[in-house]
Coordinates of C-alpha atoms in Angstrom, one line a residue:
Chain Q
X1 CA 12.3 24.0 -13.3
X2 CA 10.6 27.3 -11.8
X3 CA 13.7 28.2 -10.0
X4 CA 17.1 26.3 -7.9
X5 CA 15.4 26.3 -4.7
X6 CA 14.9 22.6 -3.2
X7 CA 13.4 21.4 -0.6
X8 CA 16.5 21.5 2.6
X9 CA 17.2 18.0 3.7
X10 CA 16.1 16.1 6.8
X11 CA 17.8 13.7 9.0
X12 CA 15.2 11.0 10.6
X13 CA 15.3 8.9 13.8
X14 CA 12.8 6.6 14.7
X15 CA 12.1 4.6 17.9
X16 CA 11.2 1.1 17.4
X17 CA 8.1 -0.9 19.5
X18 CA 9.7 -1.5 22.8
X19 CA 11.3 1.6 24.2
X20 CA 14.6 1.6 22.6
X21 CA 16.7 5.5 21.3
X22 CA 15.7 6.8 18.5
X23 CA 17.9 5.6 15.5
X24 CA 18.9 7.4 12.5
X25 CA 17.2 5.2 9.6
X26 CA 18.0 8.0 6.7
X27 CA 16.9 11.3 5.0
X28 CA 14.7 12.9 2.9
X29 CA 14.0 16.2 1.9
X30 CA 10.7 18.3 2.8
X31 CA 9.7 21.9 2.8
X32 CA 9.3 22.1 6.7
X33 CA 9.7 20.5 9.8
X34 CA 5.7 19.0 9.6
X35 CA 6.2 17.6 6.1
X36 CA 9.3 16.0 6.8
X37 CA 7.8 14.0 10.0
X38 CA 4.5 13.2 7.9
X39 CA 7.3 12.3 4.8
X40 CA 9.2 10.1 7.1
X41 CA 6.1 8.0 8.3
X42 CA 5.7 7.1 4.3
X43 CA 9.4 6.4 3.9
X44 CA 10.3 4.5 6.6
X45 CA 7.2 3.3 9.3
X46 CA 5.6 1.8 6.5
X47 CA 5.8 -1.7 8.5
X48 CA 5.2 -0.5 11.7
X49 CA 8.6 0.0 12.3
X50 CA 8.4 2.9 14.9
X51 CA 6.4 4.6 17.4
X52 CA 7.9 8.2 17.3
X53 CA 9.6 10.1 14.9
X54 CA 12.1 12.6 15.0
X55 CA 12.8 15.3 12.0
X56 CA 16.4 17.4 12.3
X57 CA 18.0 20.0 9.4
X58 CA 20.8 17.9 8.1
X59 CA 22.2 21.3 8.5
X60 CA 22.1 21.3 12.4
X61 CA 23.9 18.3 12.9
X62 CA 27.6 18.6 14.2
X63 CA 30.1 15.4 13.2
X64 CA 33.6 14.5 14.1
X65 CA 36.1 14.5 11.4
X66 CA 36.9 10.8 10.1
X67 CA 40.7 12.4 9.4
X68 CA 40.4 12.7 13.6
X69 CA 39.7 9.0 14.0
X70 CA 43.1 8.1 15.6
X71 CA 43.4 11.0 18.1
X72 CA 39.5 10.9 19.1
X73 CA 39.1 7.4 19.6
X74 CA 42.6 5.9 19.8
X75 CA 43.1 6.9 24.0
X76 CA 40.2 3.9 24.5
X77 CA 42.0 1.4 23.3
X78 CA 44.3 1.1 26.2
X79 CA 41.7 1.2 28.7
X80 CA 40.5 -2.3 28.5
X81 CA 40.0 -2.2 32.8
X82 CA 36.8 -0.2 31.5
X83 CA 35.3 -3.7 30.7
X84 CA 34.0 -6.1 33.4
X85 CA 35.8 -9.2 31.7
X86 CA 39.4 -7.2 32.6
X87 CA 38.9 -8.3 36.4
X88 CA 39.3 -11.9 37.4
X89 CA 36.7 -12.4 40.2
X90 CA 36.3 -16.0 41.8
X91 CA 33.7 -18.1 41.2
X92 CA 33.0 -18.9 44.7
X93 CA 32.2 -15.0 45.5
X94 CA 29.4 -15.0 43.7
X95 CA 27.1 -13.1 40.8
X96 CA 28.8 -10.0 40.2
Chain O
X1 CA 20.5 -4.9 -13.5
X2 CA 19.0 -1.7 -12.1
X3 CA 22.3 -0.2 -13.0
X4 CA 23.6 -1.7 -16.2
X5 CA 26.4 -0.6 -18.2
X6 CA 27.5 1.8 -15.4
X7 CA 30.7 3.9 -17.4
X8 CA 32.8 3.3 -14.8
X9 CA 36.2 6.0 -14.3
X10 CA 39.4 4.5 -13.0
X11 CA 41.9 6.7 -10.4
X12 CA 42.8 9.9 -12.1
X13 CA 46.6 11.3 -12.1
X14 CA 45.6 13.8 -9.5
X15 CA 45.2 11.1 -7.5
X16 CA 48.1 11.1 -4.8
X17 CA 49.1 7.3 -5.4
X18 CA 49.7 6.8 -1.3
X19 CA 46.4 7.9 -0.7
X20 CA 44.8 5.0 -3.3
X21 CA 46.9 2.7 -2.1
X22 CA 45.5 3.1 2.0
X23 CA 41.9 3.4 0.1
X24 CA 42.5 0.3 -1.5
X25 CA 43.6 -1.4 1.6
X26 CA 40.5 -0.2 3.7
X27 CA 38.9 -1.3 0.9
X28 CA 40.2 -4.7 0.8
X29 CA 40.0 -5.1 4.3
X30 CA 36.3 -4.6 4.1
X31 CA 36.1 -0.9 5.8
X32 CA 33.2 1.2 4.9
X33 CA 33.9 3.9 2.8
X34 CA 31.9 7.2 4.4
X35 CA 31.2 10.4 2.4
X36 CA 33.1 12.3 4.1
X37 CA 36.1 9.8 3.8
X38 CA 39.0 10.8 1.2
X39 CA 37.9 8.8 -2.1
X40 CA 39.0 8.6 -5.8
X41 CA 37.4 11.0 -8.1
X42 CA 37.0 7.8 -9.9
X43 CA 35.2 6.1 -7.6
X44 CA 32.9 8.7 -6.8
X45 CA 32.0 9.6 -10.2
X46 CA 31.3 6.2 -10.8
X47 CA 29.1 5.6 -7.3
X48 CA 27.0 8.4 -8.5
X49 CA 26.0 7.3 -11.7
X50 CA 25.2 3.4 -10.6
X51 CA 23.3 4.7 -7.3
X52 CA 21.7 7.1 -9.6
X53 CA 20.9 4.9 -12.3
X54 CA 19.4 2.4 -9.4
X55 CA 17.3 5.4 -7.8
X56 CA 15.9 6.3 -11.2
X57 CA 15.1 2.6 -12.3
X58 CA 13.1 2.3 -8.9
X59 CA 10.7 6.0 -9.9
X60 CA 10.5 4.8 -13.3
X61 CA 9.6 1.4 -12.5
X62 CA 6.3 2.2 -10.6
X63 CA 4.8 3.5 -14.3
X64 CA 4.7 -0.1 -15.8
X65 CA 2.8 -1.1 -12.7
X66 CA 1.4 1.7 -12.0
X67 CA -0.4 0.9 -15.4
X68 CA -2.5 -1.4 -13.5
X69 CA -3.8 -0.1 -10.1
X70 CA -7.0 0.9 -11.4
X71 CA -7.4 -2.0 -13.3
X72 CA -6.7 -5.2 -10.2
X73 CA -9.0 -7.6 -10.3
X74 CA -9.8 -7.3 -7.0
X75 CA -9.9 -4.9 -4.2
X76 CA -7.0 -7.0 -2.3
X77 CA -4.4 -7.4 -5.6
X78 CA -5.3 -3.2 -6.0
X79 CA -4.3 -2.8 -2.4
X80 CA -1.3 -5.2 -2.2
X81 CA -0.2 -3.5 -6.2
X82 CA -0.5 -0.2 -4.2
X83 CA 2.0 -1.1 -1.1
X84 CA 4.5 -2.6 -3.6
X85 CA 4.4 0.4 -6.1
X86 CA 4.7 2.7 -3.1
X87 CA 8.0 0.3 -1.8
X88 CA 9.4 1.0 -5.2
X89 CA 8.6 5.1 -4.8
X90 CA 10.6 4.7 -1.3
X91 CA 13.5 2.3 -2.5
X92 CA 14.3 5.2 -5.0
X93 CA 14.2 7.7 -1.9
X94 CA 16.7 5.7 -0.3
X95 CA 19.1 5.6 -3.4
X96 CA 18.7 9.5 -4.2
X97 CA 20.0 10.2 -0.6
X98 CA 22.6 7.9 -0.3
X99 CA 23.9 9.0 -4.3
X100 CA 23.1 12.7 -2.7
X101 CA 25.7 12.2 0.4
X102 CA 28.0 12.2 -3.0
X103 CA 27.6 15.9 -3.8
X104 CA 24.8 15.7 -6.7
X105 CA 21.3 16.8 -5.3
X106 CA 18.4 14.9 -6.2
X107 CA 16.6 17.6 -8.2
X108 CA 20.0 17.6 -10.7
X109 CA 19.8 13.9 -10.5
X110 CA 16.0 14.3 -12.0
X111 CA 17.1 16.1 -14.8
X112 CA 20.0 14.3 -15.7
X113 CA 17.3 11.7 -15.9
X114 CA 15.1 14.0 -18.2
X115 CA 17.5 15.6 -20.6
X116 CA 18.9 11.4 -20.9
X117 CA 22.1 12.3 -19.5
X118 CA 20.8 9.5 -17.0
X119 CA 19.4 6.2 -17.7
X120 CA 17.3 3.8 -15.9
X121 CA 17.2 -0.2 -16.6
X122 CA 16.0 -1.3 -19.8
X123 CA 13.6 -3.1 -18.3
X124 CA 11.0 -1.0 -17.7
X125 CA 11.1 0.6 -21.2
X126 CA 8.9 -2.9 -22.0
X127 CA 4.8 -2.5 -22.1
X128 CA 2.2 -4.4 -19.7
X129 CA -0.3 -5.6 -21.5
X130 CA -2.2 -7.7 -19.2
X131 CA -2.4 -8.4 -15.3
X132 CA -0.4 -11.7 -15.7
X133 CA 2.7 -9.0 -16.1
X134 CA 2.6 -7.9 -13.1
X135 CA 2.9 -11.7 -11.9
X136 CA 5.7 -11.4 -13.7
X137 CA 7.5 -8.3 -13.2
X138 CA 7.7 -9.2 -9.7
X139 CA 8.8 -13.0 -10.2
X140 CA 11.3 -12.4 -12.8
X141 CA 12.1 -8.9 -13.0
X142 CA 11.8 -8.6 -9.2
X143 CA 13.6 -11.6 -8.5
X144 CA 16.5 -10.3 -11.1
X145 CA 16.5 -7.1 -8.7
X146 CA 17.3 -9.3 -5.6
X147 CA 19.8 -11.8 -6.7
X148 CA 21.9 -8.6 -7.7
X149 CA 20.7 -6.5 -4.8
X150 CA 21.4 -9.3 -1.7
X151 CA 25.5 -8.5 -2.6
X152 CA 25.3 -5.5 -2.7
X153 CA 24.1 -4.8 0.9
X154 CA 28.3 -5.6 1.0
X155 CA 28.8 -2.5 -1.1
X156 CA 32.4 -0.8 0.4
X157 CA 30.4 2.5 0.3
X158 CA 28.7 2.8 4.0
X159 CA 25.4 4.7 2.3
X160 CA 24.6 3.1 -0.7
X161 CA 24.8 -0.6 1.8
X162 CA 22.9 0.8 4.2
X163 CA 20.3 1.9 1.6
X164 CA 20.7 -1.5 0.1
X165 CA 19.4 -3.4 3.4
X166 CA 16.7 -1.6 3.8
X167 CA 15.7 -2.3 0.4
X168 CA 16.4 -5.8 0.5
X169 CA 14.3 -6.1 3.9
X170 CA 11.4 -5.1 1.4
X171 CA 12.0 -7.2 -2.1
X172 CA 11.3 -10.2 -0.9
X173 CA 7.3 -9.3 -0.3
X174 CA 7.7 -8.1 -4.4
X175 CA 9.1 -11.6 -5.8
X176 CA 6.2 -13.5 -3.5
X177 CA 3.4 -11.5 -4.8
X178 CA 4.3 -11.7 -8.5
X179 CA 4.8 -15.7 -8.3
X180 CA 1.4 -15.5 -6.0
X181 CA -0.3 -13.8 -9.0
X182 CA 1.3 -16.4 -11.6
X183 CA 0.2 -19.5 -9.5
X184 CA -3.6 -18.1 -9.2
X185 CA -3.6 -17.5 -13.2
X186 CA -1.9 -20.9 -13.7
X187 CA -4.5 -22.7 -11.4
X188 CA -7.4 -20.7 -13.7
X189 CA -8.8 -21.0 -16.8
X190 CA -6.5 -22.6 -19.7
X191 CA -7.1 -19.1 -21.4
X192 CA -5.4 -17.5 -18.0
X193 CA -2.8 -19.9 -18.0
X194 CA -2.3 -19.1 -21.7
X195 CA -1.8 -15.8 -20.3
X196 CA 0.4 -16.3 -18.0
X197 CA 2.4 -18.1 -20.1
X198 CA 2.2 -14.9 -22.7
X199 CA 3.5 -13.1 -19.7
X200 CA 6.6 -15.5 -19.3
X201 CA 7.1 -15.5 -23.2
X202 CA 7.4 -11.7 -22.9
X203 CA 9.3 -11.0 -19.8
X204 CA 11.8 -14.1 -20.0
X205 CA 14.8 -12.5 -22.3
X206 CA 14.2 -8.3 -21.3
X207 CA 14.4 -10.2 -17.8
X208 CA 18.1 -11.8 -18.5
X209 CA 19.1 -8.1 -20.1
X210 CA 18.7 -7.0 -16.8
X211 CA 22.4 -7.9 -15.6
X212 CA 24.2 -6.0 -18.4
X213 CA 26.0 -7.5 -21.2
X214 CA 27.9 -10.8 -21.6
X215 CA 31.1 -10.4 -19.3
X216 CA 33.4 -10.8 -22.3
X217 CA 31.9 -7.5 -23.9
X218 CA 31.7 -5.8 -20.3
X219 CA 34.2 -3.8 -20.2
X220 CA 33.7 -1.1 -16.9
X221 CA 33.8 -4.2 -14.9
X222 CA 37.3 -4.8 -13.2
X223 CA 37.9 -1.1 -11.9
X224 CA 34.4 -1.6 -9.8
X225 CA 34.9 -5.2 -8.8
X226 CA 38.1 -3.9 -7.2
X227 CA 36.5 -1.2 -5.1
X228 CA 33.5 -3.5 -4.4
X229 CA 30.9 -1.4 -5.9
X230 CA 30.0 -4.7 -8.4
X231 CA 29.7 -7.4 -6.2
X232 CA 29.6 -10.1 -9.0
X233 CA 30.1 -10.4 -12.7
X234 CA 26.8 -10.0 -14.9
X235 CA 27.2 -13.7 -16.3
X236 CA 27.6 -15.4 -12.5
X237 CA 24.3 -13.3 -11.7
X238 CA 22.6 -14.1 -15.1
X239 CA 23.5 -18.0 -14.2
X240 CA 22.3 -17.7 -10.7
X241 CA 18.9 -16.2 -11.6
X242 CA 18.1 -19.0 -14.4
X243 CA 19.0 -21.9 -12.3
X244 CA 16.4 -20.8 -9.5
X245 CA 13.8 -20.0 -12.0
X246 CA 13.5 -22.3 -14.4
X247 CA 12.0 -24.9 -10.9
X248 CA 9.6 -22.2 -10.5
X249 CA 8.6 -22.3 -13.8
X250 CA 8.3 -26.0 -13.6
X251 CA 6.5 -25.6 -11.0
X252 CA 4.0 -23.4 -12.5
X253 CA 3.3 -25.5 -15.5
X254 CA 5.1 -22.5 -17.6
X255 CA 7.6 -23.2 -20.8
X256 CA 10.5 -21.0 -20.9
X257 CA 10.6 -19.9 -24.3
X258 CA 14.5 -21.4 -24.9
X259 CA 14.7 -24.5 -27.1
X260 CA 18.1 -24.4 -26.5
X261 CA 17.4 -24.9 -22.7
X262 CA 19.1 -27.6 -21.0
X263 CA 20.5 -28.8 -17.7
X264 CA 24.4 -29.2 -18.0
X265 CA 25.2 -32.1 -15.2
X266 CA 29.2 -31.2 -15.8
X267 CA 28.9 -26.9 -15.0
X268 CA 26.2 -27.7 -12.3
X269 CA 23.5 -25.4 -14.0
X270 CA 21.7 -24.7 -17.2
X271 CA 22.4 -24.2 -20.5
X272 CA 20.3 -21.4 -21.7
X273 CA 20.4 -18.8 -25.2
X274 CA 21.6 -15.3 -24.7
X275 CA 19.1 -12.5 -25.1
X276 CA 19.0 -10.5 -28.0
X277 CA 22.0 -7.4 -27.3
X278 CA 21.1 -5.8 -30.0
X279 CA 17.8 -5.2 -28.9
X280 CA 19.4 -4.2 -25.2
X281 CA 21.5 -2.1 -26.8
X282 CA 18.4 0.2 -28.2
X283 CA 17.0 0.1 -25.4
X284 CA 19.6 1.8 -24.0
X285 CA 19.5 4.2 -26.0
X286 CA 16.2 5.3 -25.7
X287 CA 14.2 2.8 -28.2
X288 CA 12.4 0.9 -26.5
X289 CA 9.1 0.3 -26.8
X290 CA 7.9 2.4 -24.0
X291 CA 10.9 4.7 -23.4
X292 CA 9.4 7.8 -25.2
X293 CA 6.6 7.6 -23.1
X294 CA 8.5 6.9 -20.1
X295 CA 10.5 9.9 -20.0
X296 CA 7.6 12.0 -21.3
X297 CA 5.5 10.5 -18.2
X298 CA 8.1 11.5 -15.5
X299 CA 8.7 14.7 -17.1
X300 CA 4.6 15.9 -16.9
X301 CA 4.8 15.0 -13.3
X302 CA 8.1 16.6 -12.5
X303 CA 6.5 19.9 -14.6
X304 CA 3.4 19.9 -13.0
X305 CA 4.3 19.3 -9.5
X306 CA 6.6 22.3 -9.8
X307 CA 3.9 24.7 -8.1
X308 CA 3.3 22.2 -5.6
X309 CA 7.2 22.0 -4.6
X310 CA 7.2 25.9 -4.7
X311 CA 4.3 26.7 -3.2
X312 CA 5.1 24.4 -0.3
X313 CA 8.6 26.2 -0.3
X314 CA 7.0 29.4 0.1
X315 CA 4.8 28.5 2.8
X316 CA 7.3 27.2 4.6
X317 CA 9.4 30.5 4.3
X318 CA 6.4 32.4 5.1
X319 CA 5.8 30.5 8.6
X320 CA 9.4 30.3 9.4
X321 CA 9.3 34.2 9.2
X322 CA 5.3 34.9 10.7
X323 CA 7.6 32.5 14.0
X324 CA 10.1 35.0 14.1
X325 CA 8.0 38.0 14.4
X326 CA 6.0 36.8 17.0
X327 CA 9.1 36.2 19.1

């Protein structure tokens, strides 16, 4: 090995055929923003499975802590009126 | 299987035993263990060298059929030999990320792999010496791959699953192709089917080697059964795979080469000989018959794409600051 520089990593999101979000599908590593969006079409639109093709520095993304999973995401669990199902509506009132 | 004999590290004293205890019990209650999650040293370790292993078995596996691309017979089997030896070059990009998300980069992984402090399967350390072998390789080795591969998509680690699916999505077009290419050369000629049958004779026991040694002898198993990073033991596996070939081989016209070979009404499955472990165990460790040239094979490419990695590097660093200055 020449030297300890590798290629930075790349997260990749793909949207699928019919309009859905971008999804993360995985990495890979690439020298630049360019080779890392032709890299992902090899690695993972090799059956069709996208339409467009986003390329971010691993780097840039932000996550939440998974030792902050009660605090963050415990407050929903009480709020089940957030659901449609909570409310009993007649059946004679109708689609709704 | 593409990870065999996986030295597997139990939890460490440094391990706070209240902490193993809650990761056992997410474990056990089928949570999906996430890099960034609190894990055994153990376990990690361990996760590192069978994704790794895995990765490198998929790189190292396009050479044997890579040995035949310019060689198809016709323009369609070059092109559909192409796709799946490109399938294998992306299942091993999958692996290398989700072993990576473990705090080992791929390029160390590489050399690990280089200097042997890696291994790959011992399958591919076995020559292809005509174009019935790669009907083969993807029947039997291919169809080894899956029936330890499908399980694994359960894997308690979240990456190494996800990285499983995707591959698993894939496989099955492998298997097909390979029992495609047997069925044309057992339709052909009686000197192809002689062939074919050469393959079989060839592939049948380095194919069974593929799940690792007898359980009895296996001794890293327990420790990753627990944490569901071994789905099944290497003789339920081993079983599985012979009872759904030896149909296809029927079906084919082909003789496994097992005189010993039998169906056993009472167990529900066949009776069949145990590979040679001797020879697995060489194999292993580097003397097999195409291991030199294996390693030396990876090793040019890795050398001379060097410049190419670099120079890329550098052009990338040079653009990045041209950007800036224009700002």
């Amino acid at each position: 090995m020449t030297d300890k520089r590798e290629w930075p990593l790349w997260e990749i999101f793909i949207r699928g055929q019919h309009g859905a979000s971008h999804r993360h599908v995985g990495s890979l590593h690439a020298p630049d923003a360019e080779m890392a969006i032709l890299n992902a079409r090899d690695v993972y639109t090799r059956r069709k499975e996208g339409v467009s093709i986003w390329a971010v520095p691993a780097n840039a993304i932000a996550a939440s802590s998974p030792s902050k999973k009660g605090p963050m995401y415990d407050p929903a669990e009480d709020k089940a009126y957030r659901h449609p199902t909570f409310f009993d509506i007649p059946k004679v009132v109708g689609p709704m | 299987m593409y990870a065999q004999m996986v030295k597997s590290e139990g939890p460490k004293d440094q391990d706070d035993p209240a902490k193993l205890a809650e990761f056992q019990a997410r474990i056990d209650a089928g949570d999906k263990i996430e890099p960034k999650d609190w894990m055994p040293e153990g376990y990690r370790k361990t996760l590192i060298r069978q994704i790794g292993q895995h990765a490198h078995s998929e790189i190292v596996g396009q050479l044997p059929e890579g040995n035949w691309i310019t060689r198809a017979p016709t323009l369609e089997r070059k092109a559909i030999l192409l796709a799946k030896v490109q399938d294998e070059a992306g299942h091993g990009l999958y692996l290398y990320c989700a072993a990576e998300t473990l705090g080992v980069s791929r390029d160390e992984m590489t050399e690990m792999l280089l200097d042997g402090r890696m291994k790959y399967s011992s399958i591919f350390a076995y020559p292809t010496l005509t174009w019935a072998d790669m009907g083969a390789v993807g029947w039997l080795v291919d169809g080894a791959a899956i029936m330890n591969q499908v399980p694994l998509q359960r894997t308690s680690f979240g990456p190494y699953s996800r990285a499983m699916i995707r591959v698993c999505k894939e496989e099955s077009f492998h298997q097909r192709q390979g029992f495609d290419i047997m069925m044309k050369m057992c339709a052909g000629s009686p000197a192809q089917k002689q062939m074919a049958q050469d393959a079989l004779n060839r592939f049948w026991y380095p194919a069974l080697m593929m799940f690792g040694p007898s359980d009895k002898d296996s001794v890293h198993s327990s420790q990753s059964m627990a944490w569901k990073i071994k789905m099944n033991t290497n003789d339920e596996l081993r079983q599985k795979f012979v009872d759904q070939t030896v149909p296809q081989a029927e079906y084919l016209g082909l003789t496994i080469p097992d005189d010993t070979l039998a169906w056993n009404e009472e167990k529900g499955g066949y009776d069949f000989a145990e590979p040679d472990w001797d020879e697995f165990f060489e194999v292993l460790k580097g003397n097999g018959p195409c291991s030199v040239d294996r390693i030396a094979t990876r090793k040019k490419a890795w050398d001379d794409g060097a410049w190419v990695r670099d120079g890329l590097m550098a052009h990338a660093e040079k653009a990045r600051a041209a950007k800036v200055a224009a700002e």
